[in-house]
Tab-separated table of C-alpha atoms and ligand atoms in Angstrom:
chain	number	residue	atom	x	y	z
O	1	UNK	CA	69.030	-6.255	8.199
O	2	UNK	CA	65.662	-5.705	7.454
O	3	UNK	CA	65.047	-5.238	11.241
O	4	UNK	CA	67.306	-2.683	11.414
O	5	UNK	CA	66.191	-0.742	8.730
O	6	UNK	CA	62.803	-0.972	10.232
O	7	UNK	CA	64.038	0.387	13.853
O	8	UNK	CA	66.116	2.905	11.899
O	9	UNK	CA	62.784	4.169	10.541
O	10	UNK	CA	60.952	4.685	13.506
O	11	UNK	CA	63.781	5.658	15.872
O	12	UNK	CA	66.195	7.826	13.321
O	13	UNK	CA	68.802	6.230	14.610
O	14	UNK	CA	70.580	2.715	15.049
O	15	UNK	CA	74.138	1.242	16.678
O	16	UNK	CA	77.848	1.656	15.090
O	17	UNK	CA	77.569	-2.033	14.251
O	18	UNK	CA	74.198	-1.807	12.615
O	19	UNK	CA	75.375	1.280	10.480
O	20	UNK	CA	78.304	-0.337	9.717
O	21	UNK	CA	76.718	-3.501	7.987
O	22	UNK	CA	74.277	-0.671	6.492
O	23	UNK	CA	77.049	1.201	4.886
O	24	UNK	CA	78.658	-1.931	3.491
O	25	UNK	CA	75.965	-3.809	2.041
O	26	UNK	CA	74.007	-3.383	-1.475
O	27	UNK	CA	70.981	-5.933	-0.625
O	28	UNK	CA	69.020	-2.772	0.914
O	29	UNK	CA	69.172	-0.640	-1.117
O	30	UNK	CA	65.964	-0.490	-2.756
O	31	UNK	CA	64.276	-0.741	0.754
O	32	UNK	CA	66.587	2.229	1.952
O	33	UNK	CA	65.343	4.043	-0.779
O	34	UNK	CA	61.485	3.126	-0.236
O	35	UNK	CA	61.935	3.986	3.547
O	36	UNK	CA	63.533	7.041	2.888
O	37	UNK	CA	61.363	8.293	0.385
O	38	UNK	CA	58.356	7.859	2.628
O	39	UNK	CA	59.959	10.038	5.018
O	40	UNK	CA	60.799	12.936	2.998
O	41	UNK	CA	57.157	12.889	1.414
O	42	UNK	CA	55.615	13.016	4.764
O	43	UNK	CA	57.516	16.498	6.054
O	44	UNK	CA	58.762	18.148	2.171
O	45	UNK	CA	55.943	16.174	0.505
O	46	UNK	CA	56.959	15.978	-4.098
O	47	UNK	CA	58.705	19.442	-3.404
O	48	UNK	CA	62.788	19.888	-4.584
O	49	UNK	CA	64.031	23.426	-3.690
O	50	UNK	CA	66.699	25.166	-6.127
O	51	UNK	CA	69.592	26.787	-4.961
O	52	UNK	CA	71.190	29.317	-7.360
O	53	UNK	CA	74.889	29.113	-7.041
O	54	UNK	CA	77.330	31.320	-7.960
O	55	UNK	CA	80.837	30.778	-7.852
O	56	UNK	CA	82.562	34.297	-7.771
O	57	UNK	CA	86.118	33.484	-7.132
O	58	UNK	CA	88.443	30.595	-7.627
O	59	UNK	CA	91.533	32.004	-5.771
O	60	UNK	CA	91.698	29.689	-2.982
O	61	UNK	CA	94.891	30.138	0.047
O	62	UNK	CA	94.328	26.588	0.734
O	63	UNK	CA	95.645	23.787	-0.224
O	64	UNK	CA	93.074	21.003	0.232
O	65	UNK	CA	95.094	17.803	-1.455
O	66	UNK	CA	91.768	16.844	-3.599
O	67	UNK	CA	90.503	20.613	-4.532
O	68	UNK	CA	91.141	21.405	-8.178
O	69	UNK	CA	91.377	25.387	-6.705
O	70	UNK	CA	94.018	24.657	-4.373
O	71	UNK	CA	96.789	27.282	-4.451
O	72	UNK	CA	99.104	24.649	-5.462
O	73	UNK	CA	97.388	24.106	-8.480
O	74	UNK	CA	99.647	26.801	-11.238
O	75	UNK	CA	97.545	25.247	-14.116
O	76	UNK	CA	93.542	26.734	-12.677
O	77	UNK	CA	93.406	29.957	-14.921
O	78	UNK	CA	92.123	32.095	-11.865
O	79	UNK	CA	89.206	34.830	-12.190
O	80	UNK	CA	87.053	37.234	-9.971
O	81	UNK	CA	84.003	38.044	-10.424
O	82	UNK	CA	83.107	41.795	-9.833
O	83	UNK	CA	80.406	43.078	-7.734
O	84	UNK	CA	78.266	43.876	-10.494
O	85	UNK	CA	78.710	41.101	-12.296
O	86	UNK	CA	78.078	38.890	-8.836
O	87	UNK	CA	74.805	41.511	-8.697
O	88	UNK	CA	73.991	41.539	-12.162
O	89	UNK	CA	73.923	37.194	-11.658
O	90	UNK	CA	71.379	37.732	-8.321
O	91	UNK	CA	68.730	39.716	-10.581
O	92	UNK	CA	68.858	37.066	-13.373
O	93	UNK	CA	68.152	34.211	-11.289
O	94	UNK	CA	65.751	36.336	-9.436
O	95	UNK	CA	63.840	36.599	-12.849
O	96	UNK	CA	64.019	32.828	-13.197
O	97	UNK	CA	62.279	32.299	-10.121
O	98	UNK	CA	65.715	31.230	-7.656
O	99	UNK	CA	64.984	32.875	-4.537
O	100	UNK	CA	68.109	31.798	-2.501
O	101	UNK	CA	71.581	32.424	-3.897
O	102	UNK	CA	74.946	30.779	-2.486
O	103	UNK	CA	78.037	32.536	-3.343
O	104	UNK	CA	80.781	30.444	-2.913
O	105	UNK	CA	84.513	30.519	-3.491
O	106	UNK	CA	87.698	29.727	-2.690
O	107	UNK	CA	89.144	31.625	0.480
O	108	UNK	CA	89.992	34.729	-1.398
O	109	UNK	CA	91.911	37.269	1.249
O	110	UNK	CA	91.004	39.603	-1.779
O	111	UNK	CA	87.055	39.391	-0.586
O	112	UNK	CA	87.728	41.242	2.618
O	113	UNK	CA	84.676	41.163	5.326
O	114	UNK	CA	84.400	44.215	4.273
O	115	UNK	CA	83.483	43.960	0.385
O	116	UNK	CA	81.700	40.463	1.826
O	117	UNK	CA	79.097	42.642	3.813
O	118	UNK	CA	79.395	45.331	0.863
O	119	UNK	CA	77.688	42.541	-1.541
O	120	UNK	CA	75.680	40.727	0.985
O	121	UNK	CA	73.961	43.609	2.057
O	122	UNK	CA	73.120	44.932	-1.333
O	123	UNK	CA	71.751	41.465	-2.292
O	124	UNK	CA	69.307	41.672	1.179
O	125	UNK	CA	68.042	44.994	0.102
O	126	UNK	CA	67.047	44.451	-3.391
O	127	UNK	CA	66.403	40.898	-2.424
O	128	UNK	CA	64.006	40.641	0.906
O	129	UNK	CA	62.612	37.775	0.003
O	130	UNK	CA	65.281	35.547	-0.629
O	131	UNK	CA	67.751	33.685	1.447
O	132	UNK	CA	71.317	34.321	0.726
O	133	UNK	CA	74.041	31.295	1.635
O	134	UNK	CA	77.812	31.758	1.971
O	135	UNK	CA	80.229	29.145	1.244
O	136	UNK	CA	83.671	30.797	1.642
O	137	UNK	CA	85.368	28.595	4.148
O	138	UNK	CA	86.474	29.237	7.927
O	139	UNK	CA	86.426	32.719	8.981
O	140	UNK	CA	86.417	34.088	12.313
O	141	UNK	CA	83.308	34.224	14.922
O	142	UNK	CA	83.458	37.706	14.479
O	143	UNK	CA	83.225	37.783	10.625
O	144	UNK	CA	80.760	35.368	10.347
O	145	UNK	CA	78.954	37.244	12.717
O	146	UNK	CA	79.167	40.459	10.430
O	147	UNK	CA	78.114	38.389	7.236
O	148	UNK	CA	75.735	37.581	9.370
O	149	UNK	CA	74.448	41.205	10.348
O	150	UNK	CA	74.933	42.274	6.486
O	151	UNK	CA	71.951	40.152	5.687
O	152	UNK	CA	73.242	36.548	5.100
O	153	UNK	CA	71.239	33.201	6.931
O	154	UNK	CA	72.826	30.318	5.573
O	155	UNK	CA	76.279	29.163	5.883
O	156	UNK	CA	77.344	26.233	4.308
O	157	UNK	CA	80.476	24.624	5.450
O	158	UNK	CA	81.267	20.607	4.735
O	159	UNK	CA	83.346	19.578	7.490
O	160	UNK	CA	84.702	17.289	4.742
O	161	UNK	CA	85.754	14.189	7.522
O	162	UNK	CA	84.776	14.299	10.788
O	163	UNK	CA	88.024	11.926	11.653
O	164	UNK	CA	91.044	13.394	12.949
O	165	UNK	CA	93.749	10.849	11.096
O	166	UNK	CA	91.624	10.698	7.224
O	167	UNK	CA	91.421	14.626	7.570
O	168	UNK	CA	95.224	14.981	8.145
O	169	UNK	CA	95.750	12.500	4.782
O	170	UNK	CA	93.388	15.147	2.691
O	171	UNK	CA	94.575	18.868	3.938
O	172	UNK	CA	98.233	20.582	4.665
O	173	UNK	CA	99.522	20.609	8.220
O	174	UNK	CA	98.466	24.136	8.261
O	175	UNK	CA	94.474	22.828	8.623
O	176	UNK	CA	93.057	21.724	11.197
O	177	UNK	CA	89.765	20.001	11.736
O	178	UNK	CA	89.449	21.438	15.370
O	179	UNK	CA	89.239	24.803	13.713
O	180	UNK	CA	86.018	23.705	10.949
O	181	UNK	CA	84.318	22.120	13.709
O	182	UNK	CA	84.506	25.409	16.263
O	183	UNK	CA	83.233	26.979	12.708
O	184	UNK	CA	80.463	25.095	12.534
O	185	UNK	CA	79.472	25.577	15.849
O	186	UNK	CA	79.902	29.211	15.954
O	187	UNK	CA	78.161	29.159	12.719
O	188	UNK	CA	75.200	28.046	14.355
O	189	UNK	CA	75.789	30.118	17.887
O	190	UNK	CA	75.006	33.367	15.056
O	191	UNK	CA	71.646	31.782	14.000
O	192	UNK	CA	72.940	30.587	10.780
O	193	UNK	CA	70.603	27.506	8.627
O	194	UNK	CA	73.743	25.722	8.886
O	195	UNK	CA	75.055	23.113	6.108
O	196	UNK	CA	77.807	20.313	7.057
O	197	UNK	CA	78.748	17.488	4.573
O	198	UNK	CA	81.029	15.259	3.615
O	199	UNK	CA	82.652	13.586	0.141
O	200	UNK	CA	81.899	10.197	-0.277
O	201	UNK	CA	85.236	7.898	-1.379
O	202	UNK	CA	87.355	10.619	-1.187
O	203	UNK	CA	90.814	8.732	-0.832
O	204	UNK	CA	91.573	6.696	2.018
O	205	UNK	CA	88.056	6.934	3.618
O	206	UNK	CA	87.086	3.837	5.553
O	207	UNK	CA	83.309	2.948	6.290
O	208	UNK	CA	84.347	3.569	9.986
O	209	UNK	CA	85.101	7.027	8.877
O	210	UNK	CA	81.249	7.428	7.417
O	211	UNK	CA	79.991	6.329	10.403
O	212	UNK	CA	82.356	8.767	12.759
O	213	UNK	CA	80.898	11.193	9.640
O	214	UNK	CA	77.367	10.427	11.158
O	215	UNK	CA	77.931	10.488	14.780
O	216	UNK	CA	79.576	13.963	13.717
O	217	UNK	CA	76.122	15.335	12.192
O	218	UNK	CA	73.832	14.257	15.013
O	219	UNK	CA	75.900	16.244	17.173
O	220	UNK	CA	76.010	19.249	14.806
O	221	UNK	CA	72.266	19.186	14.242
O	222	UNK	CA	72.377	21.187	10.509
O	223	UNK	CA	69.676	22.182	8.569
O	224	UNK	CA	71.383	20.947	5.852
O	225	UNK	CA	74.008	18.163	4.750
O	226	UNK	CA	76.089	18.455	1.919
O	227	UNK	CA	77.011	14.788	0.189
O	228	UNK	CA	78.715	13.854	-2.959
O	229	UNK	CA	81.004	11.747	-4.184
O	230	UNK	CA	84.623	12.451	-4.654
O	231	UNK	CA	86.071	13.124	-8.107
O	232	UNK	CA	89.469	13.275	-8.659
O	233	UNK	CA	90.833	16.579	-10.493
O	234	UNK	CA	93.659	15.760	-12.948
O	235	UNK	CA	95.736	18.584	-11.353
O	236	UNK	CA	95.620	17.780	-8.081
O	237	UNK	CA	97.941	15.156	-6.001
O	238	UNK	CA	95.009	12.892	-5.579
O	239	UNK	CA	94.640	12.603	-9.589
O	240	UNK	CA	94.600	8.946	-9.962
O	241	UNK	CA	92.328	8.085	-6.872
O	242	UNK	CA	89.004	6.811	-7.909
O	243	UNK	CA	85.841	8.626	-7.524
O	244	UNK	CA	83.243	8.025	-5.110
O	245	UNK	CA	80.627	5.228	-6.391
O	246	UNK	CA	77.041	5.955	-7.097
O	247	UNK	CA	75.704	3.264	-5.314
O	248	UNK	CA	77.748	4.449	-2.330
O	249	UNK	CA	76.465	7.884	-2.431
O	250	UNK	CA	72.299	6.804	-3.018
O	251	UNK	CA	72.750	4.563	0.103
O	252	UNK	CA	74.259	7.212	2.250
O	253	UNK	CA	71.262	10.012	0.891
O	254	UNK	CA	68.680	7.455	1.875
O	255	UNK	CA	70.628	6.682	5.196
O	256	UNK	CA	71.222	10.213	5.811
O	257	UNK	CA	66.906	10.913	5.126
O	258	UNK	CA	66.127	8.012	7.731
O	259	UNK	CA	68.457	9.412	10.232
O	260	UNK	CA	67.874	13.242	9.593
O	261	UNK	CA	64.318	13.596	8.302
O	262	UNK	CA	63.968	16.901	8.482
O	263	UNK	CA	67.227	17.802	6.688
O	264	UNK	CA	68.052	19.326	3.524
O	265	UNK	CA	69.650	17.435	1.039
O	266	UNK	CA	70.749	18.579	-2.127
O	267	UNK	CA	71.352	15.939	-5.201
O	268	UNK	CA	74.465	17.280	-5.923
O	269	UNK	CA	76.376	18.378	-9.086
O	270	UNK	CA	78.924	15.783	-8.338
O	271	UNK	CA	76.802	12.859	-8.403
O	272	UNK	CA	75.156	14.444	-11.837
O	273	UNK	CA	78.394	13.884	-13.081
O	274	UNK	CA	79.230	10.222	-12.322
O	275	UNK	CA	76.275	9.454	-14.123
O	276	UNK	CA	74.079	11.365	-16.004
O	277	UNK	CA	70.903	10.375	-14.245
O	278	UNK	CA	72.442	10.730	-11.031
O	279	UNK	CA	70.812	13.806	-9.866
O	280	UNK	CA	67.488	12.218	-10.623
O	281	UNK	CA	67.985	8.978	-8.676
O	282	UNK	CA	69.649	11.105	-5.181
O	283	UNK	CA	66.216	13.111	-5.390
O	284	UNK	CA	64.477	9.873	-5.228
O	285	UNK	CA	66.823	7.829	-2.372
O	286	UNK	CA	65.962	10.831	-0.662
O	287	UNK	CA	67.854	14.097	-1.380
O	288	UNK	CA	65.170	17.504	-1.471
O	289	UNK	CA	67.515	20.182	-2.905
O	290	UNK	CA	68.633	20.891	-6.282
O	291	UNK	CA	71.999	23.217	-6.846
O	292	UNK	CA	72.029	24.987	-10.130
O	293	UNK	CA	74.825	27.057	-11.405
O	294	UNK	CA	73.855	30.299	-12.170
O	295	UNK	CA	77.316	31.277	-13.025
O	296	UNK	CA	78.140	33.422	-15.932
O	297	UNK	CA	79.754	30.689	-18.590
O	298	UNK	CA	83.147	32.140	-18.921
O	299	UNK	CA	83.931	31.705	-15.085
O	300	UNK	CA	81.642	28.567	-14.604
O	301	UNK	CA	84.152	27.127	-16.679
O	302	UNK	CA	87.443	27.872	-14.581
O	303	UNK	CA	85.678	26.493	-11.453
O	304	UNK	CA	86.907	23.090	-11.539
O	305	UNK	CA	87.102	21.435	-8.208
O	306	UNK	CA	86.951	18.145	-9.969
O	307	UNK	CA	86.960	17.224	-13.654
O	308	UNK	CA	84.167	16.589	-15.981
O	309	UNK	CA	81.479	19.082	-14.523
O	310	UNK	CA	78.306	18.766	-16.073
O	311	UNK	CA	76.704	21.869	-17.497
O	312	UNK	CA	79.838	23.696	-18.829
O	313	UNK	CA	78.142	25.073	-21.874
O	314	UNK	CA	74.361	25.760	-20.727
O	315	UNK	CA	73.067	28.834	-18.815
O	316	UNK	CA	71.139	29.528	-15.857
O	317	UNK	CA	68.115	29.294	-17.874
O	318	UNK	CA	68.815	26.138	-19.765
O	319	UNK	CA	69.969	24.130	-16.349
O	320	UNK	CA	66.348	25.028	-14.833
O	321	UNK	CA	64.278	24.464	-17.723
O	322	UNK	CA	66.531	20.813	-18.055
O	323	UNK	CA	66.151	19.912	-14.063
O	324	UNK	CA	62.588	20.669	-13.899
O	325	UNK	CA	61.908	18.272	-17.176
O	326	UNK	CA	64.158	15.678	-15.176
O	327	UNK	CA	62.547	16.272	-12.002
O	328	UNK	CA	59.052	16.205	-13.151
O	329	UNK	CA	59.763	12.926	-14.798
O	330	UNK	CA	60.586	11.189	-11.703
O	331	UNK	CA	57.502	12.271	-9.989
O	332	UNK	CA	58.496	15.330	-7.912
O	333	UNK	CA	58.191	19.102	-8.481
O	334	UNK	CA	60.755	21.996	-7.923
O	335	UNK	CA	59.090	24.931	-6.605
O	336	UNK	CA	60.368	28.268	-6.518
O	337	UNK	CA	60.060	28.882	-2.692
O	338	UNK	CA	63.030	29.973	-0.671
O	339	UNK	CA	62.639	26.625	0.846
O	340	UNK	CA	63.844	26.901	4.336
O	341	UNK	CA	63.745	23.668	6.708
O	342	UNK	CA	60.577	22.890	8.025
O	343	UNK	CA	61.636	22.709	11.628
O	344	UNK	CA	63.778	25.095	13.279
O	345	UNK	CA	66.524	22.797	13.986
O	346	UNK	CA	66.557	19.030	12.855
C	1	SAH	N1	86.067	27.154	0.112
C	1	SAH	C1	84.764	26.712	0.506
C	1	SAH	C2	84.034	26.013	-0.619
C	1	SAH	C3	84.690	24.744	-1.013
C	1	SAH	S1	84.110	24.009	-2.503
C	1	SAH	C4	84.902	25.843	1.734
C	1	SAH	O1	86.009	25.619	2.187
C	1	SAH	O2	83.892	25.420	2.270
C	1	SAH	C5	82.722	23.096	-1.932
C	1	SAH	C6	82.913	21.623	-1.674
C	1	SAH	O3	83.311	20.940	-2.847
C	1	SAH	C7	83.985	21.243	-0.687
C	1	SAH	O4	83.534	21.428	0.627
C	1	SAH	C8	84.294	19.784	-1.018
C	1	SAH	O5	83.581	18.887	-0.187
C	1	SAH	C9	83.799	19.673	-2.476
C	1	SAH	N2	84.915	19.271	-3.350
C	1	SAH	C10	86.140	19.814	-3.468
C	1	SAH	N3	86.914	19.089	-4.295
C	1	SAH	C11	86.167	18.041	-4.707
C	1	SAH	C12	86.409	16.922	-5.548
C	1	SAH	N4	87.591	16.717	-6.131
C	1	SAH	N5	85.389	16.034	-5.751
C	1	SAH	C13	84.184	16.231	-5.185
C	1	SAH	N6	83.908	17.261	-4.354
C	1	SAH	C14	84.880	18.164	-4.124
């Protein structure tokens, strides 16, 4: 094994077989880890980049078995929020020092392109200097490519399984993975910093799967790759399903580093939540990106796409002060630099 690690090092990439005995065994961890922290150093150096998200709607007309905003879900107390309020969110994270803001959401038909460019483009004027990400699902070429036009340069988009049979046991009939991928490839045609990802243990996912998950990537080429374990959300048909594992997910950051070194890798809110040093340890298997909520307390709350977020009660302020005293403590540094890729395309 320790062969393979070693070729997966210097080559950024190894066999099916060889990632398969990866994925499935703990006795590397540590040197996973090691490798993959060595890597990151030499391109990003001690440096974790913030993200500021903001989650301005919950109304979702998607289904997604796992998502706690799934239509189907009559319990999710649904909001909106309003322009100002989404612009009113940009200038207090601008004061903080965030200088890239992702507005996601559920796909809300009551976001039209039109009221998408409306806010995207206000954002790029008052905001030159900072990159602004979308996360609002699959739209057509032709939208995307007005988001696009409006000011927005990052798209991020998990393609959630990258295998046609385990996506058909996690969405509706109505879904289809042919359509993400074409997303994510048009996504990219535009000129988009593009983010893929995956959950890790969401139900019925097979190490096979991780590896197909992979292949997927290397194809894709993103700037960025989106990993965290699956929680289940009381609410949703997959309620009793167990979440992903933290070992699981460190493993796959550090695998993820050796295989994509230049990618960006955020230590997600999801793993912060299985355990509540877990954002610290996926910065140090490998991860570079840090995603702090910068949404306004009263909706932050009703954004529950699994249960037991962290950070419920504390504000925008409060989450950066807390991550940099985390971050610092482990040896790294966030900076307050848009923090784009440092190569054009992995
Ligand atoms: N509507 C947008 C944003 C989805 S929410 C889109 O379709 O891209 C962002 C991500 O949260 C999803 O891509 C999914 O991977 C993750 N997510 C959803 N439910 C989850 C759960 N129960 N546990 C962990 N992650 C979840």
């Amino acid at each position: 094994m320790k062969e393979q690690i070693e070729k997966l090092f210097k080559e950024n990439d190894l066999s099916d077989d060889a990632l398969l005995s990866l994925i499935q065994t703990d006795e590397c961890d540590e040197i996973l880890a090691e490798k993959a922290d060595d890597v990151r150093r030499k391109i990003y150096g001690d440096e974790v980049y913030l993200r500021g998200l903001i989650e301005f709607t919950n109304y979702c007309k998607n289904d997604c078995y796992y998502c706690g905003i799934r239509r189907s879900n009559k319990c999710a107390e649904r909001y909106r929020m309003s322009f100002d309020d989404i612009i009113a969110t940009c200038d207090k994270g601008y004061s903080l020092g965030f200088r890239t803001f992702v507005l996601q959401g559920g796909e809300d038909p009551y976001f039209t392109d039109d009221k998408i460019c409306e806010i995207v483009s206000n954002i790029r004027s008052k905001y030159p200097d900072c990159a602004i990400t979308l996360s609002i699902g699959e739209k057509s070429k032709e939208s995307y490519k007005a988001y696009f036009d409006a000011g927005a340069n990052r798209y991020l988009l998990r393609h959630e399984t990258a295998t046609d049979g385990h996506y058909r046991r996690l969405h509706p009939e109505e879904m289809s993975l042919t359509n993400r991928k074409e997303c994510l490839f048009n996504l990219k045609e535009i000129g988009y910093q593009v983010g893929a990802g995956f959950m890790v243990g969401s139900p019925y996912q097979t190490p096979e799967n991780i590896v197909a998950d992979l292949r997927f990537l290397q194809m894709l080429e993103p700037d960025m790759i989106g990993m965290g374990p699956f929680i289940a959300q009381g609410q949703t048909p997959f309620a009793e399903f167990k979440s992903g594992t933290l070992e699981l997910t460190l493993r796959l950051i550090s695998i993820l580093r050796l295989l994509f070194p230049y990618a960006l890798i955020p230590a997600t809110t999801a793993l912060g939540t299985i355990h509540p040093k877990g954002r610290e340890m996926g910065i140090k298997a490998g991860a570079n990106v840090l995603m702090p909520n910068l949404t306004p307390s009263d909706e932050r709350k009703k954004y529950l796409l699994y249960d037991n977020k962290i950070c419920m009660d504390d504000d925008a302020a409060m989450c950066k002060n807390c991550l940099e005293t985390r971050i610092s403590s482990i040896g790294y540094k966030i900076v307050n630099s848009v923090g784009n890729v440092k190569r054009e395309r992995i």
